[in-house]
CSV table of C-alpha atoms and ligand atoms in Angstrom, one decimal:
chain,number,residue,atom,x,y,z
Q,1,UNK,CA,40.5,-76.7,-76.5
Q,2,UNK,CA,43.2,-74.0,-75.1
Q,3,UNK,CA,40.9,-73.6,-71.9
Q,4,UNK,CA,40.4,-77.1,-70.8
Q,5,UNK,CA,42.0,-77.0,-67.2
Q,6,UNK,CA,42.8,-80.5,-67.5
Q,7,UNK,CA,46.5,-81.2,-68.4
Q,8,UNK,CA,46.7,-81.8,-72.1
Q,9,UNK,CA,48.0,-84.9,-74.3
Q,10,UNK,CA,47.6,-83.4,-77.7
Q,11,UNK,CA,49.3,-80.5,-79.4
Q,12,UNK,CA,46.0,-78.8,-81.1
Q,13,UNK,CA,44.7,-78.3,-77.5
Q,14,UNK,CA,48.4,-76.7,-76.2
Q,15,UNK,CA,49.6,-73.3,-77.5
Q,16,UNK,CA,52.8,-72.9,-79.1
Q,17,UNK,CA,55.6,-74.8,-77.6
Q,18,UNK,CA,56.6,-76.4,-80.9
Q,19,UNK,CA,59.8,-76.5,-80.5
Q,20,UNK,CA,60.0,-77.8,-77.2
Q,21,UNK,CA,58.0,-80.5,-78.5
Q,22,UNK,CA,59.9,-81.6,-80.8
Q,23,UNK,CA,63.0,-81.4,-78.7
Q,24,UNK,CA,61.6,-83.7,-76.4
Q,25,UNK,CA,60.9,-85.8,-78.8
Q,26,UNK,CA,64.5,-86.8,-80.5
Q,27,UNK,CA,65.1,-87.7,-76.6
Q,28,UNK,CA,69.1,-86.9,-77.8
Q,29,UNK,CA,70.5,-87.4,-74.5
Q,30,UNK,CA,70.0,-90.6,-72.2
Q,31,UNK,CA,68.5,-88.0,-69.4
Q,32,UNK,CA,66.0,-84.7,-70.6
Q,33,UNK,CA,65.4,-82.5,-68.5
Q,34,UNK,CA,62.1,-80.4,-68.0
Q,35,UNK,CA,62.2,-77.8,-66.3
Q,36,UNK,CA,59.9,-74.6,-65.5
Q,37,UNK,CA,57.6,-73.3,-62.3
Q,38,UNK,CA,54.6,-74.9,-61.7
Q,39,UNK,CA,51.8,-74.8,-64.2
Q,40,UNK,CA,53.9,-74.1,-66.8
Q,41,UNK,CA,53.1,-77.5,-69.0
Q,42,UNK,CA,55.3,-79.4,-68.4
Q,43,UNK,CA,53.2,-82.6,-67.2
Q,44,UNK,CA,51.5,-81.5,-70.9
Q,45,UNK,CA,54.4,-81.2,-72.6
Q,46,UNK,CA,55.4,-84.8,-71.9
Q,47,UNK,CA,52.0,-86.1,-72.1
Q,48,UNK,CA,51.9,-84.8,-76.0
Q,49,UNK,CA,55.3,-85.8,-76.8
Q,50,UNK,CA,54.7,-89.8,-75.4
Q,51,UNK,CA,51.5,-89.9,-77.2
Q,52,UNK,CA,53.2,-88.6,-80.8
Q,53,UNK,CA,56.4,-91.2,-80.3
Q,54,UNK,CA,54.0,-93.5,-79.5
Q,55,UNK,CA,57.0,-96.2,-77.8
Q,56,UNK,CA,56.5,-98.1,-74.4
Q,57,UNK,CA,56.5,-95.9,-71.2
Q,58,UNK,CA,56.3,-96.0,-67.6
Q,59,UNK,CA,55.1,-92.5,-66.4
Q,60,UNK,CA,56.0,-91.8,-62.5
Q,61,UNK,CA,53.9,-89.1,-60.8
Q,62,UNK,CA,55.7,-88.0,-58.1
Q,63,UNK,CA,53.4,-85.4,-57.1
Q,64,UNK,CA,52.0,-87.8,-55.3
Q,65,UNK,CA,54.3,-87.2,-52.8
Q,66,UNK,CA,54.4,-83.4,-52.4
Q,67,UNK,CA,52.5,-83.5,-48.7
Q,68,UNK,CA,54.8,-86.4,-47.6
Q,69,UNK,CA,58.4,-85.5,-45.4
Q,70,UNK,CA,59.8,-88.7,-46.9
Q,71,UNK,CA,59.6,-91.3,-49.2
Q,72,UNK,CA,60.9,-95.2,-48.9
Q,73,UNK,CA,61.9,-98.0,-51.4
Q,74,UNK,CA,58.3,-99.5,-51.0
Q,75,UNK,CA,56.4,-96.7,-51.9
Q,76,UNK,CA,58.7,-96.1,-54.8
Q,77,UNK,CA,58.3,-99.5,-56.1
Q,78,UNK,CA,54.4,-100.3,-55.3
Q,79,UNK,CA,54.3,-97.4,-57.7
Q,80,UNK,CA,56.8,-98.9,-60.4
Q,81,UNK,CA,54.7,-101.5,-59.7
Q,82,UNK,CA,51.6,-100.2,-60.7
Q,83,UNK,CA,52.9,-98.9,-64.3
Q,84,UNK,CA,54.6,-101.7,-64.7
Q,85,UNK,CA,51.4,-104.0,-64.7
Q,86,UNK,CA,49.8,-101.5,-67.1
Q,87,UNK,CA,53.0,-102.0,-69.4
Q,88,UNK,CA,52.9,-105.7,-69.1
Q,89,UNK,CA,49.1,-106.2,-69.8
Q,90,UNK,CA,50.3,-104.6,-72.9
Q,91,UNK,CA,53.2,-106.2,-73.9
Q,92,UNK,CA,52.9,-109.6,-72.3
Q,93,UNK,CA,56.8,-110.6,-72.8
Q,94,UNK,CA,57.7,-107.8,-70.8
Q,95,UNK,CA,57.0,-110.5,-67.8
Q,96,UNK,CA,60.0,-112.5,-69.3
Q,97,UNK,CA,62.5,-110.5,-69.1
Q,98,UNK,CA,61.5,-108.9,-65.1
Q,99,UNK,CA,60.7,-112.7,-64.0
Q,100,UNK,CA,64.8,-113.2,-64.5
Q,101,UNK,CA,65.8,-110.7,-62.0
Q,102,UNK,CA,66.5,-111.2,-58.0
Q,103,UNK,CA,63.4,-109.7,-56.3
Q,104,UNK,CA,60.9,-109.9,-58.5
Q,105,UNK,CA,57.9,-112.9,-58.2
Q,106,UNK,CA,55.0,-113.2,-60.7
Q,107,UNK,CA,51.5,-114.2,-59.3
Q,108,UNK,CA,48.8,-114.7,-62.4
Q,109,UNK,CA,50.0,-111.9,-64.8
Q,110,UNK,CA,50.3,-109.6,-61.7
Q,111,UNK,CA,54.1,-108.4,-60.6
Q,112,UNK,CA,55.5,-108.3,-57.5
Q,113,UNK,CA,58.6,-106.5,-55.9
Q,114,UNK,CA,60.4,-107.3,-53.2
Q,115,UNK,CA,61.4,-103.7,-51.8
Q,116,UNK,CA,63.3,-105.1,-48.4
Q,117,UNK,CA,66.2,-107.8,-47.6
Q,118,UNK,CA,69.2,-109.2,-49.2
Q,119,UNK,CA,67.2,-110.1,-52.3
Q,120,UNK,CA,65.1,-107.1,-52.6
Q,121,UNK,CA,64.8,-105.4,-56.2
Q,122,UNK,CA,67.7,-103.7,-57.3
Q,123,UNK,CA,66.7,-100.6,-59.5
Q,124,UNK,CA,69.4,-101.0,-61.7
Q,125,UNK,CA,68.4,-104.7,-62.5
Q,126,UNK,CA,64.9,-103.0,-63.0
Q,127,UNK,CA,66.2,-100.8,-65.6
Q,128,UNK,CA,68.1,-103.6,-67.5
Q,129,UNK,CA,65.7,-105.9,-67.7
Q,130,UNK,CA,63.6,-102.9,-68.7
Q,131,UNK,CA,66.2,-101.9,-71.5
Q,132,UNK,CA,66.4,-106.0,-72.9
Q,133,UNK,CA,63.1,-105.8,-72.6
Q,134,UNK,CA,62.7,-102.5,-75.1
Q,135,UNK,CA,65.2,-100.1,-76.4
Q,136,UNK,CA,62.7,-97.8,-77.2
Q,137,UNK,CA,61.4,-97.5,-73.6
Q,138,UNK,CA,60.6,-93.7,-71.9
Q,139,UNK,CA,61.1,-93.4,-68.2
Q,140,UNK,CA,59.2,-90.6,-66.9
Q,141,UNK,CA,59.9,-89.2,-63.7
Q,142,UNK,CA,57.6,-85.9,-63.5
Q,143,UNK,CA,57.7,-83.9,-60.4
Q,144,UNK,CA,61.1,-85.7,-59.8
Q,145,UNK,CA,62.7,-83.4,-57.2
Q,146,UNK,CA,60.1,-85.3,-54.7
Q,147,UNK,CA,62.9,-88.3,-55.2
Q,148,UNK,CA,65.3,-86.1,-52.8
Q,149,UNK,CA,63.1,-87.7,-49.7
Q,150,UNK,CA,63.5,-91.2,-51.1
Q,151,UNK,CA,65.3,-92.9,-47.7
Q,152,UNK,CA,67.1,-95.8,-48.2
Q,153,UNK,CA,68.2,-96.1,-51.2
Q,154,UNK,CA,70.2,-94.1,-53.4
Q,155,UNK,CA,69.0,-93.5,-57.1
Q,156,UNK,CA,71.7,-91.7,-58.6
Q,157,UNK,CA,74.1,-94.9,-59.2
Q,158,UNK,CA,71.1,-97.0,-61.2
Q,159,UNK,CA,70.5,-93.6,-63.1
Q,160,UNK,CA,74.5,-93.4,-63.8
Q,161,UNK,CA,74.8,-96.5,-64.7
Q,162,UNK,CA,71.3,-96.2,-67.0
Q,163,UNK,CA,73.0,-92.9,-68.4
Q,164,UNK,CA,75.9,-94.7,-69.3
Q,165,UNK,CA,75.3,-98.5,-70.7
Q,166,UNK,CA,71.4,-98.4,-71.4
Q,167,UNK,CA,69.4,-97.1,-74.4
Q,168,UNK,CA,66.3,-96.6,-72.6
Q,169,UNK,CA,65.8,-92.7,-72.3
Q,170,UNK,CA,64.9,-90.9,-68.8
Q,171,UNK,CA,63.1,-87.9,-68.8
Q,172,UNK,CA,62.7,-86.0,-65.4
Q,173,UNK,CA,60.4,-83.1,-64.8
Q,174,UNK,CA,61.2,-80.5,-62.0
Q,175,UNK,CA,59.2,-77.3,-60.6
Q,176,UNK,CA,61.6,-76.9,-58.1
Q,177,UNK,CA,64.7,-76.8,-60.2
Q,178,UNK,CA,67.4,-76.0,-57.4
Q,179,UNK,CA,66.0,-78.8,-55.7
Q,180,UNK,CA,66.0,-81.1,-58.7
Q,181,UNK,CA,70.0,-80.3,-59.1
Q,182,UNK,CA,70.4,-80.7,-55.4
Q,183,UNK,CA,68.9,-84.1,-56.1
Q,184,UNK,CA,71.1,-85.0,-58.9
Q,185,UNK,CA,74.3,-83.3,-58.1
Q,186,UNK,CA,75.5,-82.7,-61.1
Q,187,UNK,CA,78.2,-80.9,-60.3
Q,188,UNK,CA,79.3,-82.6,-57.3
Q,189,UNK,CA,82.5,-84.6,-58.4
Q,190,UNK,CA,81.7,-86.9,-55.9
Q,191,UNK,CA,77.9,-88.0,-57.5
Q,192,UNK,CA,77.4,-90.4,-60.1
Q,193,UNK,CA,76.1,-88.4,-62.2
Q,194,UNK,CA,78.9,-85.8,-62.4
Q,195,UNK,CA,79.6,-84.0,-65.3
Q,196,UNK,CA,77.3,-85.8,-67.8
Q,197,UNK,CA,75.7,-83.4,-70.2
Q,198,UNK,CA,71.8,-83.7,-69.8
Q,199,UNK,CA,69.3,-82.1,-72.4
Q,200,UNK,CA,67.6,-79.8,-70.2
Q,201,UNK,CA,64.3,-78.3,-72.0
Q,202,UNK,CA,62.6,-75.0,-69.9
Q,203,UNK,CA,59.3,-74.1,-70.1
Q,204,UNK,CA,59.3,-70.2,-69.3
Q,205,UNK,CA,56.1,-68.2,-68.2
Q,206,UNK,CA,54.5,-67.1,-71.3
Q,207,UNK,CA,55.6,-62.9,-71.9
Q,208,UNK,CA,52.9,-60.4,-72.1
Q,209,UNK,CA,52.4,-61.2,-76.1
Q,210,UNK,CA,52.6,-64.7,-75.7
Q,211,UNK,CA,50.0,-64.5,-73.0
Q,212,UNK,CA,47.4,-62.5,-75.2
Q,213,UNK,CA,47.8,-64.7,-78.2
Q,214,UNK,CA,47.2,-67.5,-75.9
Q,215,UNK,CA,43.9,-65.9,-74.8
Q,216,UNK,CA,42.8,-64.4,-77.8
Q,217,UNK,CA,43.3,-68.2,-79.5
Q,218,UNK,CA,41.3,-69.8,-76.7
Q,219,UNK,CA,38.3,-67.6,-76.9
Q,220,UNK,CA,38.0,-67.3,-80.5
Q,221,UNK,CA,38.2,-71.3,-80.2
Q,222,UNK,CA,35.0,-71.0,-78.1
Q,223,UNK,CA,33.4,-67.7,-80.2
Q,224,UNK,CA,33.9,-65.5,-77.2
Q,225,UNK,CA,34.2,-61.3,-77.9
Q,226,UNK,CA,37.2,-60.6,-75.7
Q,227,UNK,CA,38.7,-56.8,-75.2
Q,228,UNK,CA,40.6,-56.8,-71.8
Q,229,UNK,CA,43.8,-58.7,-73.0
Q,230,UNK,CA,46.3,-56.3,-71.0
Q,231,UNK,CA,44.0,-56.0,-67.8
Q,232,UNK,CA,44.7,-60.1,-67.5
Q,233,UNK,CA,48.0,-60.2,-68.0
Q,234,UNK,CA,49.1,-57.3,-65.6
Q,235,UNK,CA,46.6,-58.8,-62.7
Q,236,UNK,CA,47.8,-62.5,-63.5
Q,237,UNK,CA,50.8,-62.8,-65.4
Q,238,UNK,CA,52.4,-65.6,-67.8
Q,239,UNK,CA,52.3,-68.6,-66.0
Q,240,UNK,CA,49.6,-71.2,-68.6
Q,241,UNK,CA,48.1,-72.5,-65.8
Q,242,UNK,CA,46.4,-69.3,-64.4
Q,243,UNK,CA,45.4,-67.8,-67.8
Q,244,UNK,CA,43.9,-71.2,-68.9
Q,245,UNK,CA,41.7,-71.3,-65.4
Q,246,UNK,CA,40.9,-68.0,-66.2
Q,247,UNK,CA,39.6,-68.4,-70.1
Q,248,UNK,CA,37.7,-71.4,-68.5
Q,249,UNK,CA,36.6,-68.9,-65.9
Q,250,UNK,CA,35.5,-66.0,-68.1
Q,251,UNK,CA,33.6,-68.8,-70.7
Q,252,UNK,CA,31.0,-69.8,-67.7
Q,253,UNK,CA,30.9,-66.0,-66.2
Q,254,UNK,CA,31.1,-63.7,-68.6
Q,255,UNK,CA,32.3,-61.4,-66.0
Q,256,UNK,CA,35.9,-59.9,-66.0
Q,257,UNK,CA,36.0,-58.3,-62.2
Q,258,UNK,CA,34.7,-62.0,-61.2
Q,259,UNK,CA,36.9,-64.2,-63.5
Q,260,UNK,CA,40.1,-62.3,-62.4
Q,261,UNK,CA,39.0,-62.3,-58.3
Q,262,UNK,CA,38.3,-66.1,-58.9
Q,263,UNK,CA,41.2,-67.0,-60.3
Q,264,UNK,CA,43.0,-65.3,-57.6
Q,265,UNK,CA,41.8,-67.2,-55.0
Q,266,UNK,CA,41.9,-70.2,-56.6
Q,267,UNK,CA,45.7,-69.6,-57.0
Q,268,UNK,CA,46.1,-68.7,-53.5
Q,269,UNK,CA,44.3,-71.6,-52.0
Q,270,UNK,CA,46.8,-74.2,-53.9
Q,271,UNK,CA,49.7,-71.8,-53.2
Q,272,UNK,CA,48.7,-71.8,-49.5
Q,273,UNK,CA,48.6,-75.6,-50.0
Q,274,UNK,CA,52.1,-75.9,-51.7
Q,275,UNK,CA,53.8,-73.2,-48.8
Q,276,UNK,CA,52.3,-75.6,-46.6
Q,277,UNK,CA,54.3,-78.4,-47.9
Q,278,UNK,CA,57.9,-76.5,-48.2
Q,279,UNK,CA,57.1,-75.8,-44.9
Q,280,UNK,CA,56.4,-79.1,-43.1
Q,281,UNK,CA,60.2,-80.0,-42.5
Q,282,UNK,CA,61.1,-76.3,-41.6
Q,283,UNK,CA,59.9,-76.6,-37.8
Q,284,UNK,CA,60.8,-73.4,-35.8
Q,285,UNK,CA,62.1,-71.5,-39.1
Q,286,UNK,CA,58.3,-71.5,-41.2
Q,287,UNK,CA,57.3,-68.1,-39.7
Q,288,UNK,CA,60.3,-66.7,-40.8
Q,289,UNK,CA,60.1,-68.2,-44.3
Q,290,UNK,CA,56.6,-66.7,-44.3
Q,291,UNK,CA,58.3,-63.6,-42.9
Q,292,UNK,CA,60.4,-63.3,-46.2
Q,293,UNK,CA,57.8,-64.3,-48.7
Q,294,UNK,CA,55.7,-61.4,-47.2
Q,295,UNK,CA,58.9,-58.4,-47.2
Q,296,UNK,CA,60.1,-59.4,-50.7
Q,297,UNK,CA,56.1,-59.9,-51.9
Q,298,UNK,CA,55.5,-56.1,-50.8
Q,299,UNK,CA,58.8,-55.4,-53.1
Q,300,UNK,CA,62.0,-57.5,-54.7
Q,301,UNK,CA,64.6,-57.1,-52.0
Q,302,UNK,CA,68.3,-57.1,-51.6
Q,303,UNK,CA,70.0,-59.7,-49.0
Q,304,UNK,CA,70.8,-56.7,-46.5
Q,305,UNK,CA,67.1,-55.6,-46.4
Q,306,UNK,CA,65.9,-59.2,-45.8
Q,307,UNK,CA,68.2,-59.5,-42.9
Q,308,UNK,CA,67.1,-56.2,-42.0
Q,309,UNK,CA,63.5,-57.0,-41.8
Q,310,UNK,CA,63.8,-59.9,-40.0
Q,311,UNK,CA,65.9,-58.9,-37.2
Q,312,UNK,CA,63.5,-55.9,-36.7
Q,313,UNK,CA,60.3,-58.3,-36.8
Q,314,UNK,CA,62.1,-60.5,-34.1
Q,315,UNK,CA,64.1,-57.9,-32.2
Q,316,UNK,CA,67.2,-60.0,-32.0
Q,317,UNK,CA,70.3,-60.4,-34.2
Q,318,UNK,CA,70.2,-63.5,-36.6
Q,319,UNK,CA,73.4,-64.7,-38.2
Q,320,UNK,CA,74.4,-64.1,-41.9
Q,321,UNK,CA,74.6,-68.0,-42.8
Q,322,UNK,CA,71.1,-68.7,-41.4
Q,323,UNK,CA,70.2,-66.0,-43.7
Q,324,UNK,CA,71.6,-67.6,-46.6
Q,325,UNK,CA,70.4,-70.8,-45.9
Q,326,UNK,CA,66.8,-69.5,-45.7
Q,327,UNK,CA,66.9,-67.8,-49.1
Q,328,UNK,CA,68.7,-70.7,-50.8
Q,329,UNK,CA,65.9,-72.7,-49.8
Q,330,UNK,CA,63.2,-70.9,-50.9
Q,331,UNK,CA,65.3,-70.1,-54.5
Q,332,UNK,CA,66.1,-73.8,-54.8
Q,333,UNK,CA,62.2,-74.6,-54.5
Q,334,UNK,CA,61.3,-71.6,-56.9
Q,335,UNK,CA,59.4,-69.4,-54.4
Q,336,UNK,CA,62.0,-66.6,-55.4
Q,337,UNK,CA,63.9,-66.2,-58.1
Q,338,UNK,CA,67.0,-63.7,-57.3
Q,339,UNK,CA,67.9,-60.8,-60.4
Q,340,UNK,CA,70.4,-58.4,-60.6
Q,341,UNK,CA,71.1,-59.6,-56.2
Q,342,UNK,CA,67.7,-58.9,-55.8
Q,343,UNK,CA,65.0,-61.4,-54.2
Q,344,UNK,CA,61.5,-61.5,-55.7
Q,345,UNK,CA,58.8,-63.6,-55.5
Q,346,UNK,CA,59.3,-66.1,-58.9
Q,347,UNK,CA,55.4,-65.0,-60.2
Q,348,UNK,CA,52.8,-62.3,-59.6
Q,349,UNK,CA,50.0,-64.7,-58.0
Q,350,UNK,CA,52.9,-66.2,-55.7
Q,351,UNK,CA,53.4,-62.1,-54.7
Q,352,UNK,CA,49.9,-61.2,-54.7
Q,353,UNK,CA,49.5,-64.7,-52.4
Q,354,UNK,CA,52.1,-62.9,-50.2
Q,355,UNK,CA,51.2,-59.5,-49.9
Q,356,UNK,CA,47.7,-59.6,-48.5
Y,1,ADP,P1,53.0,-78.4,-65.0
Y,1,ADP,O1,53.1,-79.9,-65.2
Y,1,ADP,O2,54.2,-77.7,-65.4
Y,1,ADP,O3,52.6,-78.0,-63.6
Y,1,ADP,P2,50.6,-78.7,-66.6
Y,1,ADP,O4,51.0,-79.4,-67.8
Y,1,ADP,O5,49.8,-79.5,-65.5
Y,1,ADP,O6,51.8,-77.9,-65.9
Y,1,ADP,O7,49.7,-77.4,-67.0
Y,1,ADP,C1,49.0,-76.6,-66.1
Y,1,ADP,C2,47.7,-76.2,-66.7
Y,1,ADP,O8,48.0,-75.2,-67.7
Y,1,ADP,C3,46.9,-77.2,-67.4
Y,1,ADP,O9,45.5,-76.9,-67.3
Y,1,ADP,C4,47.3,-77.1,-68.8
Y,1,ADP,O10,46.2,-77.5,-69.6
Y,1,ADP,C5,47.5,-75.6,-69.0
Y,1,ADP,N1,48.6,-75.3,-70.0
Y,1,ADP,C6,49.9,-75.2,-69.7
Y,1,ADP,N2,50.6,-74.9,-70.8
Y,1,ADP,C7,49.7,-74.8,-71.8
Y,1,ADP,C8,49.8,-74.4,-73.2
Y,1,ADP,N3,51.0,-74.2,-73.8
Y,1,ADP,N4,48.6,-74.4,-73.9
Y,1,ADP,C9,47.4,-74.7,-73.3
Y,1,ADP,N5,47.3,-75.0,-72.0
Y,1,ADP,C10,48.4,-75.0,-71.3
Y,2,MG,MG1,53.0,-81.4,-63.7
């Protein structure tokens, strides 16, 4: 069903996004890339395309991590450990070819890794023994921008060396895509990962026709009588997430004005939520970050009019490069998108959030 809020893990129950699909699935690069604002589909996306290739997997959910300032090599690996175990009670030889490696002890059929001293687990070992273990293996890192608070170890030379000697495939998921190429550094000549050529697969809002064959699919799934395609779209926009919440809505109500002010709010509430987040390690700057999301949520601005804004709001002068950092922060974690030198917020609910 188009209107289950639940992500999805089967292609009748996600619209369109065939192709993408099925570019996921030929995995033709040792790293994929998906990328697209939140609620777009991409946890779907991958869930659908691991089910239909139907080879070994170990799925990371970084989201897990969105409300934390930083992350540490035990954390990482309690949760390697965790879909590790589930991959093992599967494929019982996997324990062979982990209980070979430095840092890793076996109690029962459980797994253990050591995340601290001389012989703590080294991730690249990890993904070897992972790669003996099964060619065919996924590694899905979704949400994977989170990895850019990961202290104390560095991830980029295991995925380097992954990229370059293993067959496993890595597929990372970002909703904050500056953030996930600050992360990665591809084009830094100094990061291990420089210059390889990843697959990178975005999932765009859905455009104003896209969005009302979306709805008009998911309601005649469910034998609804729907007029008011336009009305949705211009008070919601593209972005999948929002339009399914509001078919799943509009099926219990039956009311447009309501359907519509509900989604709303639930969008702001888990925008709040996320602003919160971006926020947390932005100490004296968060009012003005809120300061900007509300002068380019009333209309896109240019650079000049920013600055302009803010100095008059604080009554003092602030300097051109503290400026620019602001903005580049809140474009590389997809609050605004910048067209044409022009700031706006990067969807309508994010500027309707803003506005009011
Ligand atoms: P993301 O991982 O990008 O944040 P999700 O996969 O969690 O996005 O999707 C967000 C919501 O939108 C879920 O309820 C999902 O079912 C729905 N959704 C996203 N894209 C589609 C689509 N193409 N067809 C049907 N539902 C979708
Ligand atoms: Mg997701």
């Amino acid at each position: 069903m188009l209107f289950d809020p639940a992500p999805k893990d089967k292609r009748e129950d996600f619209f369109d996004r065939e192709e993408e699909i099925e570019e996921l699935k030929l995995l033709s690069s040792p790293i994929t890339l998906i990328l697209g604002l939140r609620r777009t589909g991409k946890s779907s996306l991958i869930k659908i395309a691991l089910n239909e290739l139907n080879r070994p997997f170990i799925y990371l959910d970084m989201r897990k991590f969105e409300e934390k300032r930083s992350i540490n090599y035990r954390e990482l690996l309690i949760e390697m450990e965790r879909e590790i175990n589930k991959l093992s009670s599967k494929f019982s030889q996997l324990i062979e070819f982990l209980k070979r490696i430095e840092g890793v002890s076996i109690m029962g059929n459980q797994i253990r890794f050591k995340w601290q001293g001389n012989d703590r687990l080294s991730f690249t070992s990890l993904l070897e023994a992972l790669n003996d273990f099964n060619k065919d293996l996924i590694f899905v890192i979704d949400e994977a921008q989170e990895l850019i608070k990961l202290r104390g170890i560095d991830l980029l030379p295991p995925l380097a060396y992954a990229f370059d000697n293993l067959k496993i495939k890595i597929v990372l998921s970002g909703s904050e895509m500056g953030l996930l190429y600050r992360f990665l550094r591809i084009e830094d000549p100094s990061s291990p990962l420089f210059g390889r050529a990843f697959l990178k697969i975005e999932l765009k809002p859905f455009s104003r026709e896209e969005a009302i064959e979306f709805l008009k699919r998911g309601f005649s799934q469910i034998n609804i009588n729907f007029t008011e395609y336009d009305k949705v779209y211009e008070e919601i926009g593209g972005i999948p997430g929002w339009l399914t919440y509001f078919g799943y809505t509009y099926s219990r109500t039956r009311d447009l004005r309501k359907s519509l002010d509900e989604t709303f709010s639930f969008a702001k509430r888990l925008i709040i939520h996320e602003f919160e987040n971006f926020l947390a390690d932005k100490g004296e700057a968060r009012k003005r970050y809120l300061n900007i999301m509300r002068t380019v949520s009333v209309s896109c601005s240019s650079w000049s009019k920013i600055k302009r804004e803010l100095e008059a709001m604080e009554g003092i002068t602030i300097s051109d490069s503290v400026i620019y950092n602001y903005l580049k922060h809140l474009l590389d974690s997809s609050w605004t998108v910048k067209n044409d030198d022009v700031y706006c917020p990067s969807e309508p609910l994010i500027r309707k959030t803003f506005e009011t």
